[in-house]
Amino acid sequence: MAGSIKELSIYRYERAKEELENAQALLDAGKFKLSLNRSYYAIFHAMRSINVLDEFDSSKHSGVIAHFNQYHVKNGHFPKDASKIIKNASEMREHADYEDFFVASKHDAEEQIQKAENFISMVNTYLKDNQIFT
């Protein structure tokens, strides 16, 4: 595996963790819709950290999600719950970002952060098991 692919995977994983921190800070500030958005992006960048190991990327979120589900959830690298976490986070972000009059609750934001933490933990385990982290 090329060093640059490994470095990019680690960079994207670190970005996922940063977005998770941003989600928590926004939750603490009472910005629940923005927190939902950042929780989704934490998951999104974590997926991209895995997909790059397949030398895959997409300019569309749907492409990133489809590849991850097809090659990593379907093949058993991640549990089926990972796919549910992704779907829920994506739907919540779309509501928060695009739906007029959508009201995000503190509970919604807290729940999404917890799910993003779980997802990032799964990604961390996968990266360690595949010797991406030394």
mmCIF file of C-alpha atoms in Angstrom, residues 1-111:
data_model
loop_
_atom_site.group_PDB
_atom_site.id
_atom_site.type_symbol
_atom_site.label_atom_id
_atom_site.label_comp_id
_atom_site.label_asym_id
_atom_site.label_seq_id
_atom_site.Cartn_x
_atom_site.Cartn_y
_atom_site.Cartn_z
ATOM 1 C CA MET A 1 0.000 0.000 0.000
ATOM 2 C CA ALA A 2 1.399 3.379 -0.967
ATOM 3 C CA GLY A 3 2.421 5.611 1.901
ATOM 4 C CA SER A 4 0.333 8.437 0.537
ATOM 5 C CA ILE A 5 -2.855 6.340 0.688
ATOM 6 C CA LYS A 6 -2.117 5.422 4.289
ATOM 7 C CA GLU A 7 -1.364 9.047 5.168
ATOM 8 C CA LEU A 8 -4.582 10.196 3.506
ATOM 9 C CA SER A 9 -6.559 7.593 5.439
ATOM 10 C CA ILE A 10 -5.082 8.814 8.714
ATOM 11 C CA TYR A 11 -5.685 12.454 7.746
ATOM 12 C CA ARG A 12 -9.344 11.741 6.991
ATOM 13 C CA TYR A 13 -9.732 9.820 10.246
ATOM 14 C CA GLU A 14 -8.257 12.750 12.184
ATOM 15 C CA ARG A 15 -10.632 15.084 10.364
ATOM 16 C CA ALA A 16 -13.536 12.859 11.421
ATOM 17 C CA LYS A 17 -12.451 13.181 15.061
ATOM 18 C CA GLU A 18 -12.170 16.963 14.660
ATOM 19 C CA GLU A 19 -15.702 17.156 13.275
ATOM 20 C CA LEU A 20 -16.922 15.122 16.237
ATOM 21 C CA GLU A 21 -15.305 17.666 18.565
ATOM 22 C CA ASN A 22 -17.022 20.438 16.593
ATOM 23 C CA ALA A 23 -20.367 18.653 16.958
ATOM 24 C CA GLN A 24 -19.893 18.518 20.740
ATOM 25 C CA ALA A 25 -18.898 22.195 20.926
ATOM 26 C CA LEU A 26 -21.962 23.182 18.907
ATOM 27 C CA LEU A 27 -24.180 21.025 21.135
ATOM 28 C CA ASP A 28 -22.696 22.738 24.204
ATOM 29 C CA ALA A 29 -23.454 26.117 22.588
ATOM 30 C CA GLY A 30 -27.080 25.134 21.949
ATOM 31 C CA LYS A 31 -26.628 24.983 18.164
ATOM 32 C CA PHE A 32 -28.410 21.669 17.675
ATOM 33 C CA LYS A 33 -28.937 21.782 13.905
ATOM 34 C CA LEU A 34 -25.298 22.648 13.327
ATOM 35 C CA SER A 35 -24.287 19.882 15.721
ATOM 36 C CA LEU A 36 -26.300 17.379 13.650
ATOM 37 C CA ASN A 37 -24.482 18.598 10.552
ATOM 38 C CA ARG A 38 -21.038 18.143 12.119
ATOM 39 C CA SER A 39 -21.935 14.714 13.508
ATOM 40 C CA TYR A 40 -22.805 13.619 9.999
ATOM 41 C CA TYR A 41 -19.537 14.991 8.635
ATOM 42 C CA ALA A 42 -17.621 13.134 11.345
ATOM 43 C CA ILE A 43 -19.165 9.906 10.036
ATOM 44 C CA PHE A 44 -18.670 10.976 6.404
ATOM 45 C CA HIS A 45 -14.943 11.624 6.818
ATOM 46 C CA ALA A 46 -14.536 8.391 8.782
ATOM 47 C CA MET A 47 -16.111 6.509 5.852
ATOM 48 C CA ARG A 48 -13.775 8.282 3.452
ATOM 49 C CA SER A 49 -10.809 7.199 5.591
ATOM 50 C CA ILE A 50 -11.821 3.594 4.906
ATOM 51 C CA ASN A 51 -12.821 4.051 1.262
ATOM 52 C CA VAL A 52 -9.463 5.569 0.345
ATOM 53 C CA LEU A 53 -7.822 2.283 1.291
ATOM 54 C CA ASP A 54 -9.730 0.817 -1.676
ATOM 55 C CA GLU A 55 -8.419 3.738 -3.738
ATOM 56 C CA PHE A 56 -12.002 4.941 -4.034
ATOM 57 C CA ASP A 57 -13.419 8.422 -3.654
ATOM 58 C CA SER A 58 -16.509 10.169 -4.932
ATOM 59 C CA SER A 59 -17.573 13.767 -5.298
ATOM 60 C CA LYS A 60 -21.062 12.721 -4.186
ATOM 61 C CA HIS A 61 -22.046 11.755 -0.683
ATOM 62 C CA SER A 62 -24.250 8.997 -2.078
ATOM 63 C CA GLY A 63 -21.222 7.482 -3.823
ATOM 64 C CA VAL A 64 -19.145 7.483 -0.639
ATOM 65 C CA ILE A 65 -21.980 5.871 1.309
ATOM 66 C CA ALA A 66 -22.795 3.303 -1.384
ATOM 67 C CA HIS A 67 -19.164 2.196 -1.687
ATOM 68 C CA PHE A 68 -18.752 1.897 2.070
ATOM 69 C CA ASN A 69 -21.944 -0.135 2.428
ATOM 70 C CA GLN A 70 -21.236 -2.351 -0.576
ATOM 71 C CA TYR A 71 -17.604 -3.124 0.149
ATOM 72 C CA HIS A 72 -17.349 -2.880 3.908
ATOM 73 C CA VAL A 73 -20.732 -3.519 5.496
ATOM 74 C CA LYS A 74 -21.896 -6.139 3.011
ATOM 75 C CA ASN A 75 -18.535 -7.942 3.220
ATOM 76 C CA GLY A 76 -18.687 -8.025 7.023
ATOM 77 C CA HIS A 77 -15.885 -5.567 7.832
ATOM 78 C CA PHE A 78 -18.461 -3.503 9.728
ATOM 79 C CA PRO A 79 -21.733 -4.564 11.350
ATOM 80 C CA LYS A 80 -25.062 -3.807 9.682
ATOM 81 C CA ASP A 81 -25.671 -1.266 12.436
ATOM 82 C CA ALA A 82 -22.983 0.888 10.808
ATOM 83 C CA SER A 83 -25.190 1.274 7.755
ATOM 84 C CA LYS A 84 -28.118 2.305 9.958
ATOM 85 C CA ILE A 85 -25.966 4.906 11.718
ATOM 86 C CA ILE A 86 -24.932 6.365 8.349
ATOM 87 C CA LYS A 87 -28.491 6.461 7.008
ATOM 88 C CA ASN A 88 -29.873 8.102 10.130
ATOM 89 C CA ALA A 89 -27.087 10.705 10.296
ATOM 90 C CA SER A 90 -27.564 11.543 6.620
ATOM 91 C CA GLU A 91 -31.317 11.969 7.024
ATOM 92 C CA MET A 92 -30.921 14.125 10.141
ATOM 93 C CA ARG A 93 -28.368 16.341 8.387
ATOM 94 C CA GLU A 94 -30.654 16.798 5.394
ATOM 95 C CA HIS A 95 -33.545 17.791 7.663
ATOM 96 C CA ALA A 96 -31.343 20.189 9.626
ATOM 97 C CA ASP A 97 -29.735 21.735 6.548
ATOM 98 C CA TYR A 98 -32.604 21.928 4.074
ATOM 99 C CA GLU A 99 -35.989 21.602 5.746
ATOM 100 C CA ASP A 100 -37.788 24.830 6.537
ATOM 101 C CA PHE A 101 -38.953 25.069 10.134
ATOM 102 C CA PHE A 102 -37.080 21.922 11.202
ATOM 103 C CA VAL A 103 -36.401 22.087 14.921
ATOM 104 C CA ALA A 104 -33.546 19.969 16.207
ATOM 105 C CA SER A 105 -33.650 19.048 19.853
ATOM 106 C CA LYS A 106 -30.817 18.698 22.308
ATOM 107 C CA HIS A 107 -31.712 15.006 22.516
ATOM 108 C CA ASP A 108 -31.373 14.640 18.713
ATOM 109 C CA ALA A 109 -27.928 16.231 18.769
ATOM 110 C CA GLU A 110 -26.763 14.177 21.757
ATOM 111 C CA GLU A 111 -27.981 10.968 20.136
#
